[in-house]
Amino acid sequence: AVVSLPARVLSGRHVIVTSGPTHEPIDPVRYIANRSSGAQGAAIAAALRDLGARVSFITGPAEVPPPEGVAVVAVETAREMRAAVEAALPADAAVMAAAVADWHVANARPGKIKKDGSGALPELQFAENPDILAWISQLGRERPSLVVGFAAETDDVLDNAARKRKRKGCDWIVANDVSPATGIMGGTENAVTLISEAGAESWPRLSKDEVAHRLAARIADALNAGDG
Ligand code: CTP
Ligand code: CA
């Protein structure tokens, strides 16, 4: 049988991919998290690998397993994820597909919080997590030449995503509508719009694998054109 393999247009390139949720501890047995399955990030890492890239896959505790043939760094919190991204630099491109928790619990306890019998409720204090996408986008010499973020929104999707791209300083934003009615969060399909300086391009609803392959091909085009 004749099998056509994808051209290895990303060989010699290093790409960092973040994926999955982060878990932010409340105490040793409890945490704050979100509904990210990690499926889109894993598919992107696999697609980049298929094009010959060396992939550093930095993942929170995801439902889907990491792809084979990538360097996996498993982390739990946003702060650990940022440190792992920094340790993986330099890179030609970075794709921040993780659903990073926006806050961690500033008064997380070293021991399990117990009911004390009085009905008193624990009070959690929150502190903002580092914004990994904004940080890497604004790096100097070590900034990857192409930085891609995601914007999962439920309202005014394109406006919010375009503003997010500007605010954070990344090159591209992959925007998607994660309203419960779309069934995208936790599902196998995605409907995205790729937003760059040049404008917005909406792709049809596709499998997460197909979205990943298209995005990987676009990343290869941009890096090889030197216009990341
Ligand atoms: N992101 C990140 N670090 C964070 C928060 C977000 O790297 N602490 C990245 C995500 O991986 C994604 C992009 O930023 O690529 C947008 O994430 P999103 O949660 O949509 O943006 P926020 O700035 O957190 O805005 P919002 O208030 O809408 O959650
Ligand atoms: Ca957020």
mmCIF file of C-alpha atoms and ligand atoms in Angstrom:
data_model
loop_
_atom_site.group_PDB
_atom_site.id
_atom_site.type_symbol
_atom_site.label_atom_id
_atom_site.label_comp_id
_atom_site.label_asym_id
_atom_site.label_seq_id
_atom_site.Cartn_x
_atom_site.Cartn_y
_atom_site.Cartn_z
ATOM 1 C CA ALA A 1 0.000 0.000 0.000
ATOM 2 C CA VAL A 2 1.143 3.529 -0.667
ATOM 3 C CA VAL A 3 1.084 5.666 2.465
ATOM 4 C CA SER A 4 1.696 9.358 2.142
ATOM 5 C CA LEU A 5 3.494 10.845 5.093
ATOM 6 C CA PRO A 6 3.213 14.545 5.926
ATOM 7 C CA ALA A 7 6.230 16.507 4.718
ATOM 8 C CA ARG A 8 8.521 17.232 7.644
ATOM 9 C CA VAL A 9 8.284 20.974 7.141
ATOM 10 C CA LEU A 10 8.949 21.667 10.834
ATOM 11 C CA SER A 11 12.064 19.551 11.232
ATOM 12 C CA GLY A 12 14.717 21.370 13.231
ATOM 13 C CA ARG A 13 12.064 23.570 14.848
ATOM 14 C CA HIS A 14 11.213 23.578 18.544
ATOM 15 C CA VAL A 15 7.623 24.348 19.538
ATOM 16 C CA ILE A 16 6.262 24.693 23.080
ATOM 17 C CA VAL A 17 2.626 23.673 23.589
ATOM 18 C CA THR A 18 0.735 24.214 26.851
ATOM 19 C CA SER A 19 -2.373 22.147 27.381
ATOM 20 C CA GLY A 20 -5.041 21.029 29.813
ATOM 21 C CA PRO A 21 -6.414 22.699 32.921
ATOM 22 C CA THR A 22 -4.368 23.693 35.917
ATOM 23 C CA HIS A 23 -5.263 22.612 39.428
ATOM 24 C CA GLU A 24 -4.893 25.152 42.193
ATOM 25 C CA PRO A 25 -4.778 23.607 45.651
ATOM 26 C CA ILE A 26 -7.070 24.642 48.499
ATOM 27 C CA ASP A 27 -5.502 22.094 50.854
ATOM 28 C CA PRO A 28 -3.754 18.746 50.244
ATOM 29 C CA VAL A 29 -6.989 17.025 49.163
ATOM 30 C CA ARG A 30 -8.970 19.795 47.405
ATOM 31 C CA TYR A 31 -8.365 22.018 44.420
ATOM 32 C CA ILE A 32 -9.900 24.548 42.028
ATOM 33 C CA ALA A 33 -9.990 23.537 38.379
ATOM 34 C CA ASN A 34 -11.924 23.983 35.128
ATOM 35 C CA ARG A 35 -13.550 21.794 32.475
ATOM 36 C CA SER A 36 -10.675 21.643 29.960
ATOM 37 C CA SER A 37 -10.103 18.059 28.749
ATOM 38 C CA GLY A 38 -6.758 18.843 27.122
ATOM 39 C CA ALA A 39 -7.952 17.301 23.847
ATOM 40 C CA GLN A 40 -7.247 20.299 21.608
ATOM 41 C CA GLY A 41 -3.774 20.875 23.018
ATOM 42 C CA ALA A 42 -2.837 17.192 22.681
ATOM 43 C CA ALA A 43 -4.058 17.179 19.075
ATOM 44 C CA ILE A 44 -1.979 20.281 18.286
ATOM 45 C CA ALA A 45 1.146 18.746 19.802
ATOM 46 C CA ALA A 46 0.613 15.557 17.756
ATOM 47 C CA ALA A 47 0.075 17.544 14.550
ATOM 48 C CA LEU A 48 3.259 19.578 15.095
ATOM 49 C CA ARG A 49 5.159 16.346 15.802
ATOM 50 C CA ASP A 50 3.809 14.867 12.572
ATOM 51 C CA LEU A 51 5.320 17.814 10.682
ATOM 52 C CA GLY A 52 8.710 17.031 12.232
ATOM 53 C CA ALA A 53 8.824 19.591 15.049
ATOM 54 C CA ARG A 54 10.479 18.885 18.376
ATOM 55 C CA VAL A 55 7.602 19.504 20.763
ATOM 56 C CA SER A 56 7.776 20.417 24.451
ATOM 57 C CA PHE A 57 4.315 19.528 25.751
ATOM 58 C CA ILE A 58 3.625 21.206 29.084
ATOM 59 C CA THR A 59 0.394 19.873 30.447
ATOM 60 C CA GLY A 60 -1.793 20.263 33.482
ATOM 61 C CA PRO A 61 -3.829 17.299 34.765
ATOM 62 C CA ALA A 62 -5.743 16.549 31.529
ATOM 63 C CA GLU A 63 -8.308 13.842 30.772
ATOM 64 C CA VAL A 64 -6.692 12.802 27.509
ATOM 65 C CA PRO A 65 -3.231 11.231 27.530
ATOM 66 C CA PRO A 66 -0.318 13.171 26.049
ATOM 67 C CA PRO A 67 0.682 12.192 22.505
ATOM 68 C CA GLU A 68 3.650 9.928 21.939
ATOM 69 C CA GLY A 69 6.852 11.326 20.534
ATOM 70 C CA VAL A 70 6.766 14.638 22.393
ATOM 71 C CA ALA A 71 8.679 15.728 25.512
ATOM 72 C CA VAL A 72 6.040 15.780 28.253
ATOM 73 C CA VAL A 73 6.327 18.001 31.327
ATOM 74 C CA ALA A 74 3.425 17.339 33.688
ATOM 75 C CA VAL A 75 2.544 20.205 36.006
ATOM 76 C CA GLU A 76 -0.295 20.983 38.361
ATOM 77 C CA THR A 77 -0.524 24.720 38.963
ATOM 78 C CA ALA A 78 -0.264 27.812 36.756
ATOM 79 C CA ARG A 79 2.892 28.855 38.579
ATOM 80 C CA GLU A 80 4.480 25.482 37.819
ATOM 81 C CA MET A 81 3.364 25.764 34.194
ATOM 82 C CA ARG A 82 5.014 29.152 33.803
ATOM 83 C CA ALA A 83 8.280 27.821 35.248
ATOM 84 C CA ALA A 84 8.167 24.797 32.908
ATOM 85 C CA VAL A 85 7.597 27.029 29.883
ATOM 86 C CA GLU A 86 10.538 29.186 30.907
ATOM 87 C CA ALA A 87 12.742 26.100 31.323
ATOM 88 C CA ALA A 88 11.760 24.884 27.825
ATOM 89 C CA LEU A 89 12.920 28.090 26.090
ATOM 90 C CA PRO A 90 14.256 28.916 23.559
ATOM 91 C CA ALA A 91 11.619 27.922 21.007
ATOM 92 C CA ASP A 92 10.664 28.914 17.487
ATOM 93 C CA ALA A 93 6.956 28.974 18.318
ATOM 94 C CA ALA A 94 4.705 28.688 21.354
ATOM 95 C CA VAL A 95 1.079 27.581 21.323
ATOM 96 C CA MET A 96 -0.702 28.309 24.585
ATOM 97 C CA ALA A 97 -3.687 25.979 24.505
ATOM 98 C CA ALA A 98 -3.887 25.460 28.264
ATOM 99 C CA ALA A 99 -6.925 26.588 30.216
ATOM 100 C CA VAL A 100 -4.829 28.211 32.910
ATOM 101 C CA ALA A 101 -6.663 28.973 36.149
ATOM 102 C CA ASP A 102 -6.837 32.734 36.573
ATOM 103 C CA TRP A 103 -6.428 32.623 40.334
ATOM 104 C CA HIS A 104 -4.794 30.487 42.965
ATOM 105 C CA VAL A 105 -5.780 30.227 46.604
ATOM 106 C CA ALA A 106 -3.464 32.550 48.478
ATOM 107 C CA ASN A 107 -4.334 31.005 51.843
ATOM 108 C CA ALA A 108 -4.055 27.353 50.755
ATOM 109 C CA ARG A 109 -3.510 25.212 53.839
ATOM 110 C CA PRO A 110 -0.722 22.701 54.397
ATOM 111 C CA GLY A 111 -3.176 20.384 56.211
ATOM 112 C CA LYS A 112 -6.728 19.306 55.373
ATOM 113 C CA ILE A 113 -9.329 21.905 56.328
ATOM 114 C CA LYS A 114 -11.714 20.375 58.882
ATOM 115 C CA LYS A 115 -15.241 21.296 59.874
ATOM 116 C CA ASP A 116 -14.885 22.504 63.427
ATOM 117 C CA GLY A 117 -18.469 21.687 64.434
ATOM 118 C CA SER A 118 -19.525 25.317 64.812
ATOM 119 C CA GLY A 119 -20.823 25.701 61.249
ATOM 120 C CA ALA A 120 -18.106 28.287 60.513
ATOM 121 C CA LEU A 121 -17.201 28.365 56.810
ATOM 122 C CA PRO A 122 -13.668 28.473 55.433
ATOM 123 C CA GLU A 123 -12.760 31.725 53.718
ATOM 124 C CA LEU A 124 -10.641 31.394 50.614
ATOM 125 C CA GLN A 125 -8.518 34.304 49.505
ATOM 126 C CA PHE A 126 -7.511 34.442 45.874
ATOM 127 C CA ALA A 127 -4.434 35.834 44.174
ATOM 128 C CA GLU A 128 -3.991 36.274 40.424
ATOM 129 C CA ASN A 129 -1.874 33.734 38.577
ATOM 130 C CA PRO A 130 0.914 34.736 36.196
ATOM 131 C CA ASP A 131 -0.368 35.267 32.649
ATOM 132 C CA ILE A 132 1.915 32.878 30.776
ATOM 133 C CA LEU A 133 0.787 33.982 27.318
ATOM 134 C CA ALA A 134 1.264 37.698 28.036
ATOM 135 C CA TRP A 135 4.624 37.023 29.668
ATOM 136 C CA ILE A 136 6.040 34.994 26.750
ATOM 137 C CA SER A 137 4.611 37.448 24.195
ATOM 138 C CA GLN A 138 6.470 40.299 25.838
ATOM 139 C CA LEU A 139 9.824 38.564 26.273
ATOM 140 C CA GLY A 140 12.754 40.256 24.574
ATOM 141 C CA ARG A 141 15.497 38.208 22.956
ATOM 142 C CA GLU A 142 13.988 34.851 23.980
ATOM 143 C CA ARG A 143 10.524 35.553 22.548
ATOM 144 C CA PRO A 144 9.526 32.775 20.135
ATOM 145 C CA SER A 145 9.051 34.292 16.691
ATOM 146 C CA LEU A 146 5.446 33.065 16.600
ATOM 147 C CA VAL A 147 3.241 33.112 19.710
ATOM 148 C CA VAL A 148 -0.276 31.690 19.448
ATOM 149 C CA GLY A 149 -2.933 32.055 22.141
ATOM 150 C CA PHE A 150 -6.443 30.745 22.513
ATOM 151 C CA ALA A 151 -9.541 32.630 23.545
ATOM 152 C CA ALA A 152 -12.395 30.519 24.788
ATOM 153 C CA GLU A 153 -15.317 32.897 25.140
ATOM 154 C CA THR A 154 -19.047 32.685 25.723
ATOM 155 C CA ASP A 155 -20.055 36.241 24.679
ATOM 156 C CA ASP A 156 -18.915 38.679 21.950
ATOM 157 C CA VAL A 157 -16.429 36.004 20.935
ATOM 158 C CA LEU A 158 -14.582 37.764 18.125
ATOM 159 C CA ASP A 159 -14.424 41.197 19.773
ATOM 160 C CA ASN A 160 -13.192 39.744 23.024
ATOM 161 C CA ALA A 161 -10.630 37.580 21.245
ATOM 162 C CA ALA A 162 -9.276 40.414 19.095
ATOM 163 C CA ARG A 163 -8.921 42.602 22.180
ATOM 164 C CA LYS A 164 -7.187 39.747 23.986
ATOM 165 C CA ARG A 165 -4.646 39.397 21.147
ATOM 166 C CA LYS A 166 -3.726 43.079 21.386
ATOM 167 C CA ARG A 167 -3.670 43.179 25.157
ATOM 168 C CA LYS A 168 -1.385 40.179 25.522
ATOM 169 C CA GLY A 169 0.834 40.906 22.528
ATOM 170 C CA CYS A 170 0.635 37.482 20.887
ATOM 171 C CA ASP A 171 0.722 37.088 17.109
ATOM 172 C CA TRP A 172 -2.355 34.931 16.639
ATOM 173 C CA ILE A 173 -5.395 34.105 18.712
ATOM 174 C CA VAL A 174 -7.489 31.038 18.047
ATOM 175 C CA ALA A 175 -10.971 32.082 19.165
ATOM 176 C CA ASN A 176 -13.797 29.750 19.952
ATOM 177 C CA ASP A 177 -17.280 29.915 21.402
ATOM 178 C CA VAL A 178 -17.512 27.626 24.407
ATOM 179 C CA SER A 179 -21.112 28.429 25.362
ATOM 180 C CA PRO A 180 -22.706 25.243 26.726
ATOM 181 C CA ALA A 181 -25.092 25.110 23.722
ATOM 182 C CA THR A 182 -22.163 24.617 21.304
ATOM 183 C CA GLY A 183 -21.093 21.379 23.027
ATOM 184 C CA ILE A 184 -17.462 22.266 22.279
ATOM 185 C CA MET A 185 -16.146 22.198 25.846
ATOM 186 C CA GLY A 186 -15.401 18.524 26.484
ATOM 187 C CA GLY A 187 -16.472 17.474 22.958
ATOM 188 C CA THR A 188 -14.512 16.163 19.975
ATOM 189 C CA GLU A 189 -15.172 19.077 17.604
ATOM 190 C CA ASN A 190 -14.194 22.716 17.528
ATOM 191 C CA ALA A 191 -15.294 25.763 15.554
ATOM 192 C CA VAL A 192 -12.554 28.374 15.602
ATOM 193 C CA THR A 193 -11.626 31.720 14.119
ATOM 194 C CA LEU A 194 -7.939 32.458 13.579
ATOM 195 C CA ILE A 195 -7.250 36.110 14.369
ATOM 196 C CA SER A 196 -3.996 37.788 13.361
ATOM 197 C CA GLU A 197 -2.839 41.308 12.525
ATOM 198 C CA ALA A 198 -4.106 40.587 9.009
ATOM 199 C CA GLY A 199 -7.684 39.922 10.105
ATOM 200 C CA ALA A 200 -10.017 37.115 11.124
ATOM 201 C CA GLU A 201 -10.530 33.830 9.320
ATOM 202 C CA SER A 202 -13.350 31.535 10.423
ATOM 203 C CA TRP A 203 -12.921 27.825 9.876
ATOM 204 C CA PRO A 204 -15.857 25.434 9.618
ATOM 205 C CA ARG A 205 -16.761 23.186 12.521
ATOM 206 C CA LEU A 206 -14.141 20.435 12.359
ATOM 207 C CA SER A 207 -12.799 17.645 14.520
ATOM 208 C CA LYS A 208 -10.224 18.845 17.053
ATOM 209 C CA ASP A 209 -7.667 16.762 15.113
ATOM 210 C CA GLU A 210 -8.490 18.574 11.880
ATOM 211 C CA VAL A 211 -8.273 21.984 13.602
ATOM 212 C CA ALA A 212 -4.882 20.899 14.945
ATOM 213 C CA HIS A 213 -3.579 19.830 11.543
ATOM 214 C CA ARG A 214 -4.691 23.078 9.912
ATOM 215 C CA LEU A 215 -3.131 25.133 12.683
ATOM 216 C CA ALA A 216 0.142 23.175 12.524
ATOM 217 C CA ALA A 217 0.290 23.712 8.758
ATOM 218 C CA ARG A 218 -0.256 27.453 9.237
ATOM 219 C CA ILE A 219 2.481 27.572 11.865
ATOM 220 C CA ALA A 220 4.855 25.827 9.456
ATOM 221 C CA ASP A 221 3.966 28.306 6.695
ATOM 222 C CA ALA A 222 4.578 31.268 8.993
ATOM 223 C CA LEU A 223 7.898 29.987 10.362
ATOM 224 C CA ASN A 224 9.144 29.007 6.938
ATOM 225 C CA ALA A 225 8.125 32.351 5.458
ATOM 226 C CA GLY A 226 10.038 34.001 8.309
ATOM 227 C CA ASP A 227 7.076 36.281 9.007
ATOM 228 C CA GLY A 228 5.966 34.655 12.268
HETATM 229 N N1 CTP B 1 -3.366 32.223 29.550
HETATM 230 C C1 CTP B 1 -2.137 32.043 30.132
HETATM 231 N N2 CTP B 1 -1.975 32.274 31.460
HETATM 232 C C2 CTP B 1 -3.000 32.680 32.219
HETATM 233 C C3 CTP B 1 -4.284 32.873 31.635
HETATM 234 C C4 CTP B 1 -4.422 32.626 30.295
HETATM 235 O O1 CTP B 1 -1.186 31.677 29.435
HETATM 236 N N3 CTP B 1 -2.819 32.915 33.516
HETATM 237 C C5 CTP B 1 -3.503 31.997 28.106
HETATM 238 C C6 CTP B 1 -4.354 30.805 27.720
HETATM 239 O O2 CTP B 1 -3.561 29.637 27.592
HETATM 240 C C7 CTP B 1 -4.915 31.254 26.380
HETATM 241 C C8 CTP B 1 -5.014 32.768 26.521
HETATM 242 O O3 CTP B 1 -4.134 33.128 27.572
HETATM 243 O O4 CTP B 1 -4.018 30.998 25.326
HETATM 244 C C9 CTP B 1 -6.365 33.306 26.816
HETATM 245 O O5 CTP B 1 -6.869 32.716 27.975
HETATM 246 P P1 CTP B 1 -8.204 33.307 28.577
HETATM 247 O O6 CTP B 1 -8.545 32.574 29.823
HETATM 248 O O7 CTP B 1 -9.223 33.343 27.480
HETATM 249 O O8 CTP B 1 -7.739 34.808 28.865
HETATM 250 P P2 CTP B 1 -7.717 35.664 30.174
HETATM 251 O O9 CTP B 1 -6.729 36.761 29.939
HETATM 252 O O10 CTP B 1 -7.504 34.814 31.374
HETATM 253 O O11 CTP B 1 -9.138 36.342 30.180
HETATM 254 P P3 CTP B 1 -10.548 35.877 30.831
HETATM 255 O O12 CTP B 1 -10.807 36.887 31.880
HETATM 256 O O13 CTP B 1 -11.502 35.964 29.670
HETATM 257 O O14 CTP B 1 -10.414 34.484 31.369
HETATM 258 CA CA CA B 2 -8.775 33.026 31.958
#
